[in-house]
PDB file of C-alpha atoms in Angstrom:
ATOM      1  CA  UNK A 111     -31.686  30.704  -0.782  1.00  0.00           C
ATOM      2  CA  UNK A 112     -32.111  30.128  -4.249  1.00  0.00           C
ATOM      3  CA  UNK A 113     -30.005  33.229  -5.325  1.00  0.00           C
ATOM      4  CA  UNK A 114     -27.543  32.400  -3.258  1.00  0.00           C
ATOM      5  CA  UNK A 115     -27.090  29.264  -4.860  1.00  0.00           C
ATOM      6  CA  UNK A 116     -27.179  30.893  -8.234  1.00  0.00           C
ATOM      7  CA  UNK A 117     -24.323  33.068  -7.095  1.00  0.00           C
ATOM      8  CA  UNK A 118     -22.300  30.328  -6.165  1.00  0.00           C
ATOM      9  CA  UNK A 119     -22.678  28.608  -9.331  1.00  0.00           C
ATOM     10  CA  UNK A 120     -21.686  31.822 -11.145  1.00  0.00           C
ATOM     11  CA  UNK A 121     -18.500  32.040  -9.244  1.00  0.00           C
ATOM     12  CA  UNK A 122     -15.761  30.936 -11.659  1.00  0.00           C
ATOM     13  CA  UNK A 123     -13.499  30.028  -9.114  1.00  0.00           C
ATOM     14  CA  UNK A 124     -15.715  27.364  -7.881  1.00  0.00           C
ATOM     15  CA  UNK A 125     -16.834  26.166 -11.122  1.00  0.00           C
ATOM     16  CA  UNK A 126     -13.489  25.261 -12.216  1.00  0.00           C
ATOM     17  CA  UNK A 127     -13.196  23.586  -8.806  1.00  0.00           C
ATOM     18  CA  UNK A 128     -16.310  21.581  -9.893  1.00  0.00           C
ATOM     19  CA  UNK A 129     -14.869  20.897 -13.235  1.00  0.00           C
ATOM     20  CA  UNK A 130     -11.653  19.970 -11.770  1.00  0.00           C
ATOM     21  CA  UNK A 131     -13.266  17.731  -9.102  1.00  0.00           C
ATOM     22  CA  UNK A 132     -15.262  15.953 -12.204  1.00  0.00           C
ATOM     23  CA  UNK A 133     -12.327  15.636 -14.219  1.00  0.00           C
ATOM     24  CA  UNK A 134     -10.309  14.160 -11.399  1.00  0.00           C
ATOM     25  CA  UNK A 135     -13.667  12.037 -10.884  1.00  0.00           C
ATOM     26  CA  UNK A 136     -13.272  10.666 -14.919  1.00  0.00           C
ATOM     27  CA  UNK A 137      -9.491  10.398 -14.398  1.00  0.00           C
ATOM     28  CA  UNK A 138      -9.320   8.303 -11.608  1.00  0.00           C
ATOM     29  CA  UNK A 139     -11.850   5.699 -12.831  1.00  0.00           C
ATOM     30  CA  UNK A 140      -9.944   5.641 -16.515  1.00  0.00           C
ATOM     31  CA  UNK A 141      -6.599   5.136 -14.435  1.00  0.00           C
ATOM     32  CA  UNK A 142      -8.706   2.084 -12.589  1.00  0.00           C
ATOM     33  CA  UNK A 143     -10.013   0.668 -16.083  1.00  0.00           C
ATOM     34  CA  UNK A 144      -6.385   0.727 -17.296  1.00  0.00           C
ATOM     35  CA  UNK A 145      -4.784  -0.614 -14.218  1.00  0.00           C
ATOM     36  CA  UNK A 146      -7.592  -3.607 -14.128  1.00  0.00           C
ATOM     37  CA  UNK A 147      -6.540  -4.072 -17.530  1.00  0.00           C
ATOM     38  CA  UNK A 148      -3.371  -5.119 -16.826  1.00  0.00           C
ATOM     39  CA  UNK A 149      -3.895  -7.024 -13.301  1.00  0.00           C
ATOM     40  CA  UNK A 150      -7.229  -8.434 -13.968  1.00  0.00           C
ATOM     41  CA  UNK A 151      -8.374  -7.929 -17.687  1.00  0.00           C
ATOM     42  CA  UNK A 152     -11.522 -10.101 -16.865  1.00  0.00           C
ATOM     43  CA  UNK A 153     -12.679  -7.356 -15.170  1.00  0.00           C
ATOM     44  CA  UNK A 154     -12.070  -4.484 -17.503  1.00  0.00           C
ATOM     45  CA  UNK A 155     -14.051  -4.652 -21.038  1.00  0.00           C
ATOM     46  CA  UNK A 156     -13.542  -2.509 -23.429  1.00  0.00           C
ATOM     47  CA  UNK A 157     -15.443  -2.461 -27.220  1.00  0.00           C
ATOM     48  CA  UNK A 158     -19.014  -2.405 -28.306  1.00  0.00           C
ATOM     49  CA  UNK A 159     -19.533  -6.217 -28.433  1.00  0.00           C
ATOM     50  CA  UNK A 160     -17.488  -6.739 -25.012  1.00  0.00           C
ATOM     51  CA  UNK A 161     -19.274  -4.320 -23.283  1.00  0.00           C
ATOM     52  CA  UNK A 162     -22.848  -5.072 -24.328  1.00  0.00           C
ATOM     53  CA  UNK A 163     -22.472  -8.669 -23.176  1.00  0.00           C
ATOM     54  CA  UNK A 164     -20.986  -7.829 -20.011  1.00  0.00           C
ATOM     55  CA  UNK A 165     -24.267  -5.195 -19.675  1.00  0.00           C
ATOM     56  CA  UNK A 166     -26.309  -8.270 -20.609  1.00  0.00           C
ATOM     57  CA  UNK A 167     -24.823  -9.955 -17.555  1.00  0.00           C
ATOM     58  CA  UNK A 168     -25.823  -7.513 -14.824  1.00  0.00           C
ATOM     59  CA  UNK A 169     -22.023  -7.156 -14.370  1.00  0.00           C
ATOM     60  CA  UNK A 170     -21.232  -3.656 -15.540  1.00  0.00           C
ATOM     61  CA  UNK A 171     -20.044  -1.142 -12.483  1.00  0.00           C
ATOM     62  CA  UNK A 172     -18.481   1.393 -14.275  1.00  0.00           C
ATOM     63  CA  UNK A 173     -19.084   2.339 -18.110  1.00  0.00           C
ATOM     64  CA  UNK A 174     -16.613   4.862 -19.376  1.00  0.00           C
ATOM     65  CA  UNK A 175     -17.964   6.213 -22.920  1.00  0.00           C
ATOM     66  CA  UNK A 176     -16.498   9.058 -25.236  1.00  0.00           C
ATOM     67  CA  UNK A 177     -18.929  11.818 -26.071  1.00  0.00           C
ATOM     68  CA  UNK A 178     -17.442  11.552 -29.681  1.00  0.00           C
ATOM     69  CA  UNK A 179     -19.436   8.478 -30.076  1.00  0.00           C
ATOM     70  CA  UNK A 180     -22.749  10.473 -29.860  1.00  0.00           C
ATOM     71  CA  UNK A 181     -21.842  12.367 -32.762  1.00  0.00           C
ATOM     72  CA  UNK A 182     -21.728   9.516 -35.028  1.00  0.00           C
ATOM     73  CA  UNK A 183     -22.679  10.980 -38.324  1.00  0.00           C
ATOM     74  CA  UNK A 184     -24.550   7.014 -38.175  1.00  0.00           C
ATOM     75  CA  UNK A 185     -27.970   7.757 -36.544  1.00  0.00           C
ATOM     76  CA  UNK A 186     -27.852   3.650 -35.527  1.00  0.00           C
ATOM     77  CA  UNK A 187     -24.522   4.196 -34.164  1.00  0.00           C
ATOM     78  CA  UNK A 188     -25.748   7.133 -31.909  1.00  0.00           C
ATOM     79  CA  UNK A 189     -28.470   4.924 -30.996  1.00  0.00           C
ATOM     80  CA  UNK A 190     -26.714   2.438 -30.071  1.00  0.00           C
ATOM     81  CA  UNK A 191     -24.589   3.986 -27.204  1.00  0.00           C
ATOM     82  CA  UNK A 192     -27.441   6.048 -26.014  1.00  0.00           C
ATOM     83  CA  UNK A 193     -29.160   2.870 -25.101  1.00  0.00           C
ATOM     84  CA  UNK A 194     -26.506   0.830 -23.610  1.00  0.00           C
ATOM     85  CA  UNK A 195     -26.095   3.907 -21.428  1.00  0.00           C
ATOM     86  CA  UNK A 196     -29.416   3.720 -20.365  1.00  0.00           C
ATOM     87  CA  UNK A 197     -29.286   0.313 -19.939  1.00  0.00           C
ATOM     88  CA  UNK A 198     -26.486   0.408 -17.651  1.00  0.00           C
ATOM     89  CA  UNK A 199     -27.924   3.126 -15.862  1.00  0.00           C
ATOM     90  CA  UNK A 200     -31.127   1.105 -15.181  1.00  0.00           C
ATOM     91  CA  UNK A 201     -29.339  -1.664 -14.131  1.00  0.00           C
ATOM     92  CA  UNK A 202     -26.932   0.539 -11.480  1.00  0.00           C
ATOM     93  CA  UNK A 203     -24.063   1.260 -12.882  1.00  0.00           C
ATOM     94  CA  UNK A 204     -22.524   4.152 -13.018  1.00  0.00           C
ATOM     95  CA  UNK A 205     -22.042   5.964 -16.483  1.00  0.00           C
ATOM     96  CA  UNK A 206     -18.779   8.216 -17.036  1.00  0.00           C
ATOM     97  CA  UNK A 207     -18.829  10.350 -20.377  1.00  0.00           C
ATOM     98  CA  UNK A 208     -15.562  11.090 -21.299  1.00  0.00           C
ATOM     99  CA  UNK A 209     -14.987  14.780 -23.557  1.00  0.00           C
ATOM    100  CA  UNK A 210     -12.379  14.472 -26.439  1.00  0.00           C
ATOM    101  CA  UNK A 211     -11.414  17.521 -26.272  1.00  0.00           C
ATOM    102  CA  UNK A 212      -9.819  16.428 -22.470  1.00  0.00           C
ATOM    103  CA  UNK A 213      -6.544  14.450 -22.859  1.00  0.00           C
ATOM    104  CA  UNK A 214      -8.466  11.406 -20.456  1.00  0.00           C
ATOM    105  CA  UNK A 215     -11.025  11.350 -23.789  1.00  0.00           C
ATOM    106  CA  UNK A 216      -8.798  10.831 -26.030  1.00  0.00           C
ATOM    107  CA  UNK A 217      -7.581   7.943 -24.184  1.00  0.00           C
ATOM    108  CA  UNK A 218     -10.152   6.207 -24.030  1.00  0.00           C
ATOM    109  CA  UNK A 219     -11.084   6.812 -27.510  1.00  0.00           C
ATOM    110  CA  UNK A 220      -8.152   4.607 -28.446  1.00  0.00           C
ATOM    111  CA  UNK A 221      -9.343   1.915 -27.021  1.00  0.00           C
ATOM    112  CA  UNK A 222     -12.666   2.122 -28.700  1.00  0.00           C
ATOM    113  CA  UNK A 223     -14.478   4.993 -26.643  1.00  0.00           C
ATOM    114  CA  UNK A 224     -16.436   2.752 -24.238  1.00  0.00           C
ATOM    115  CA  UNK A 225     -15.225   0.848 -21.776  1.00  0.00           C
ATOM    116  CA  UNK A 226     -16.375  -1.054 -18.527  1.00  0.00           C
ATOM    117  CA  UNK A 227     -15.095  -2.358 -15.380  1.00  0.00           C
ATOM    118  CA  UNK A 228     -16.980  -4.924 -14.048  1.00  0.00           C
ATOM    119  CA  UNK A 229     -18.365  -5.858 -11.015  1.00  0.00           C
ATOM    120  CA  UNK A 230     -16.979  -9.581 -11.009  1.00  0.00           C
ATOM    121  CA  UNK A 231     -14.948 -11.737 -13.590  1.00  0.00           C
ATOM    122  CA  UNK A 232     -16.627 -12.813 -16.597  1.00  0.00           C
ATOM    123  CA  UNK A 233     -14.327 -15.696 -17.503  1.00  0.00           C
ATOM    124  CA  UNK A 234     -15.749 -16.571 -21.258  1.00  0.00           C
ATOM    125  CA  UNK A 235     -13.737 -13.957 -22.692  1.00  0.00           C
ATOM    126  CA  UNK A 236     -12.264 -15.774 -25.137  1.00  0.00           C
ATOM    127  CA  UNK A 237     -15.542 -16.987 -26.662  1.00  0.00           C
ATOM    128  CA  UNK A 238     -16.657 -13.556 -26.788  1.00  0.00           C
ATOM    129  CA  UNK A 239     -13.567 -12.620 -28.881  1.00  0.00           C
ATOM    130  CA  UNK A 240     -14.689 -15.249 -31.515  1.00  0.00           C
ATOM    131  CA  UNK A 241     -17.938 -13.846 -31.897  1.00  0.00           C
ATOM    132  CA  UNK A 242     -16.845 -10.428 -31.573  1.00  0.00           C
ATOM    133  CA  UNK A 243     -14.217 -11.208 -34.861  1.00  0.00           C
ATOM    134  CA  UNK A 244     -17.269 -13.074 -36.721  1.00  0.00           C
ATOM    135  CA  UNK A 245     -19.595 -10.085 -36.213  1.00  0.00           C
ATOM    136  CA  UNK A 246     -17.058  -7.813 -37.209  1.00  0.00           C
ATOM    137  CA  UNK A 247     -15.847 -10.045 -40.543  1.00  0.00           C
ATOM    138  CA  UNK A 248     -19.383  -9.869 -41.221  1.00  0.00           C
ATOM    139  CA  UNK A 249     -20.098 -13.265 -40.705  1.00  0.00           C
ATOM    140  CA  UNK A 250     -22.566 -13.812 -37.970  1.00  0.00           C
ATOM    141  CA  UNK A 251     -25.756 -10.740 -38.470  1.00  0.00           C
ATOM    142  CA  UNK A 252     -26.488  -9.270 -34.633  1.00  0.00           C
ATOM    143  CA  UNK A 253     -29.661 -11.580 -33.573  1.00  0.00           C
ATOM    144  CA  UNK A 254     -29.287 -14.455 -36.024  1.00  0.00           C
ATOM    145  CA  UNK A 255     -30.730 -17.730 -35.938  1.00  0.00           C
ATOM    146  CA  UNK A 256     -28.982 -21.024 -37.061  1.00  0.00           C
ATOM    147  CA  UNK A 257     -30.799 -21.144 -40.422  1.00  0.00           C
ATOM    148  CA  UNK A 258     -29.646 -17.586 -41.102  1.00  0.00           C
ATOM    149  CA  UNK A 259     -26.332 -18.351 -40.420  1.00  0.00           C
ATOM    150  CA  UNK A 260     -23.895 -18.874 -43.281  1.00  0.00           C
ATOM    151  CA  UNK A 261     -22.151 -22.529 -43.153  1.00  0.00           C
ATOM    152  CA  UNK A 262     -19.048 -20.918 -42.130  1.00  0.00           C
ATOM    153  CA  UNK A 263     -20.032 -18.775 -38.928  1.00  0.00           C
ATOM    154  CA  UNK A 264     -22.066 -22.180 -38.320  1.00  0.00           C
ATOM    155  CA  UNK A 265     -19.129 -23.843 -38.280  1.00  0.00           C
ATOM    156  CA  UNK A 266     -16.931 -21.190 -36.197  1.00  0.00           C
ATOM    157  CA  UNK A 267     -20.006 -21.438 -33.153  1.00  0.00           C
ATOM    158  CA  UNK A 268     -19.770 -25.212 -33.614  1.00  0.00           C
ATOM    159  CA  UNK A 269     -15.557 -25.561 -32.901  1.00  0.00           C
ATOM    160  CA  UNK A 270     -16.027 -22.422 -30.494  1.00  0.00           C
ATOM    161  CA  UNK A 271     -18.561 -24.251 -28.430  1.00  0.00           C
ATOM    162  CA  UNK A 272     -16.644 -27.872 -28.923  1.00  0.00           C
ATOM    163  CA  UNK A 273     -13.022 -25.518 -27.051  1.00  0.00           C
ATOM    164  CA  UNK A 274     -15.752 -24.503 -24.484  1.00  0.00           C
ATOM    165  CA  UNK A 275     -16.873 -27.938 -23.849  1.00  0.00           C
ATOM    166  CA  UNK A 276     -13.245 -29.273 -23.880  1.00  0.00           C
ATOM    167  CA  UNK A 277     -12.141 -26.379 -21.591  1.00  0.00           C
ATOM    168  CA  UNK A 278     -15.037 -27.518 -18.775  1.00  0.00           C
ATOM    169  CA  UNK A 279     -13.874 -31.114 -18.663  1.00  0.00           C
ATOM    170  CA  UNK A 280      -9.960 -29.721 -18.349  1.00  0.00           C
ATOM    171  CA  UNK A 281      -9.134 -30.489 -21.466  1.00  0.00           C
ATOM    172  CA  UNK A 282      -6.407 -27.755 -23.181  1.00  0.00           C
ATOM    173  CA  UNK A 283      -7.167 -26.428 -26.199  1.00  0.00           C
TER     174      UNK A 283
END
């Protein structure tokens, strides 16, 4: 049995079917992360920061990563993504790595190489986009506490969680 199975692997004709069904496979849930993206953008994360909160929140279905970002000459950076793809793994989602060298890839590398689509809303996106801008300005460091914060990123959590606050008692802000 076992060489028979061997055999069929080593037909080339149905190892391009394989690769063709997989490919279809990555296609069709990057054609879902872009349609949710334009229906229900709640639902479709895409980013680093985005998609590591959303893992946080046990709401990650699908992640859809490049394999370019696990040749990040930045050992951290590599790191990184290998973990949140364990993470998401552990927690039951299902992990898609996209190849660059495939037209679907590249895609999805221009909109940051990883992606998720989630299993329900997660309505605070808005807040998330203000942290996301402060950790990227440099202004708030990953796990920092108030007293490491500078005045300023103090200052952006304060009026963030003030629009929050205003938001929840139907206030527009």
């Amino acid at each position: 049995h076992k060489h028979a199975i061997e055999e069929f692997f080593l037909d080339p004709n149905i190892m391009s079917r394989v690769t063709e069904t997989k490919l279809s496979k990555e296609i069709e849930v990057l054609n879902k992360f872009m349609r949710l993206l334009d229906t229900h953008p709640e639902k479709a994360y895409y980013g680093y920061f985005h998609v590591q909160k959303a893992n946080e929140e046990l709401a990650i279905d699908s992640l859809l990563i490049s394999d370019e970002l696990f040749r990040s000459p930045d050992i951290l950076t590599r790191k990184k993504y290998v973990e949140l793809v364990e993470s998401v793994r552990e927690r039951g989602g299902t992990v898609y790595v996209f190849s660059t060298m495939h037209v679907s890839g590249q895609q999805l590398q221009q909109v940051s190489g990883v992606a998720a689509i989630l299993r329900y809303p997660l309505p605070d996106l808005d807040e998330l986009e203000e942290i996301a801008a402060a950790h990227e300005a440099g202004i708030v460091e990953e796990e920092s506490d108030d007293e490491e914060m500078s005045e300023e990123a103090k200052k952006m959590r304060a009026e963030a969680r003030m629009r929050e606050e205003m938001a929840d008692m139907g206030f527009d802000t």
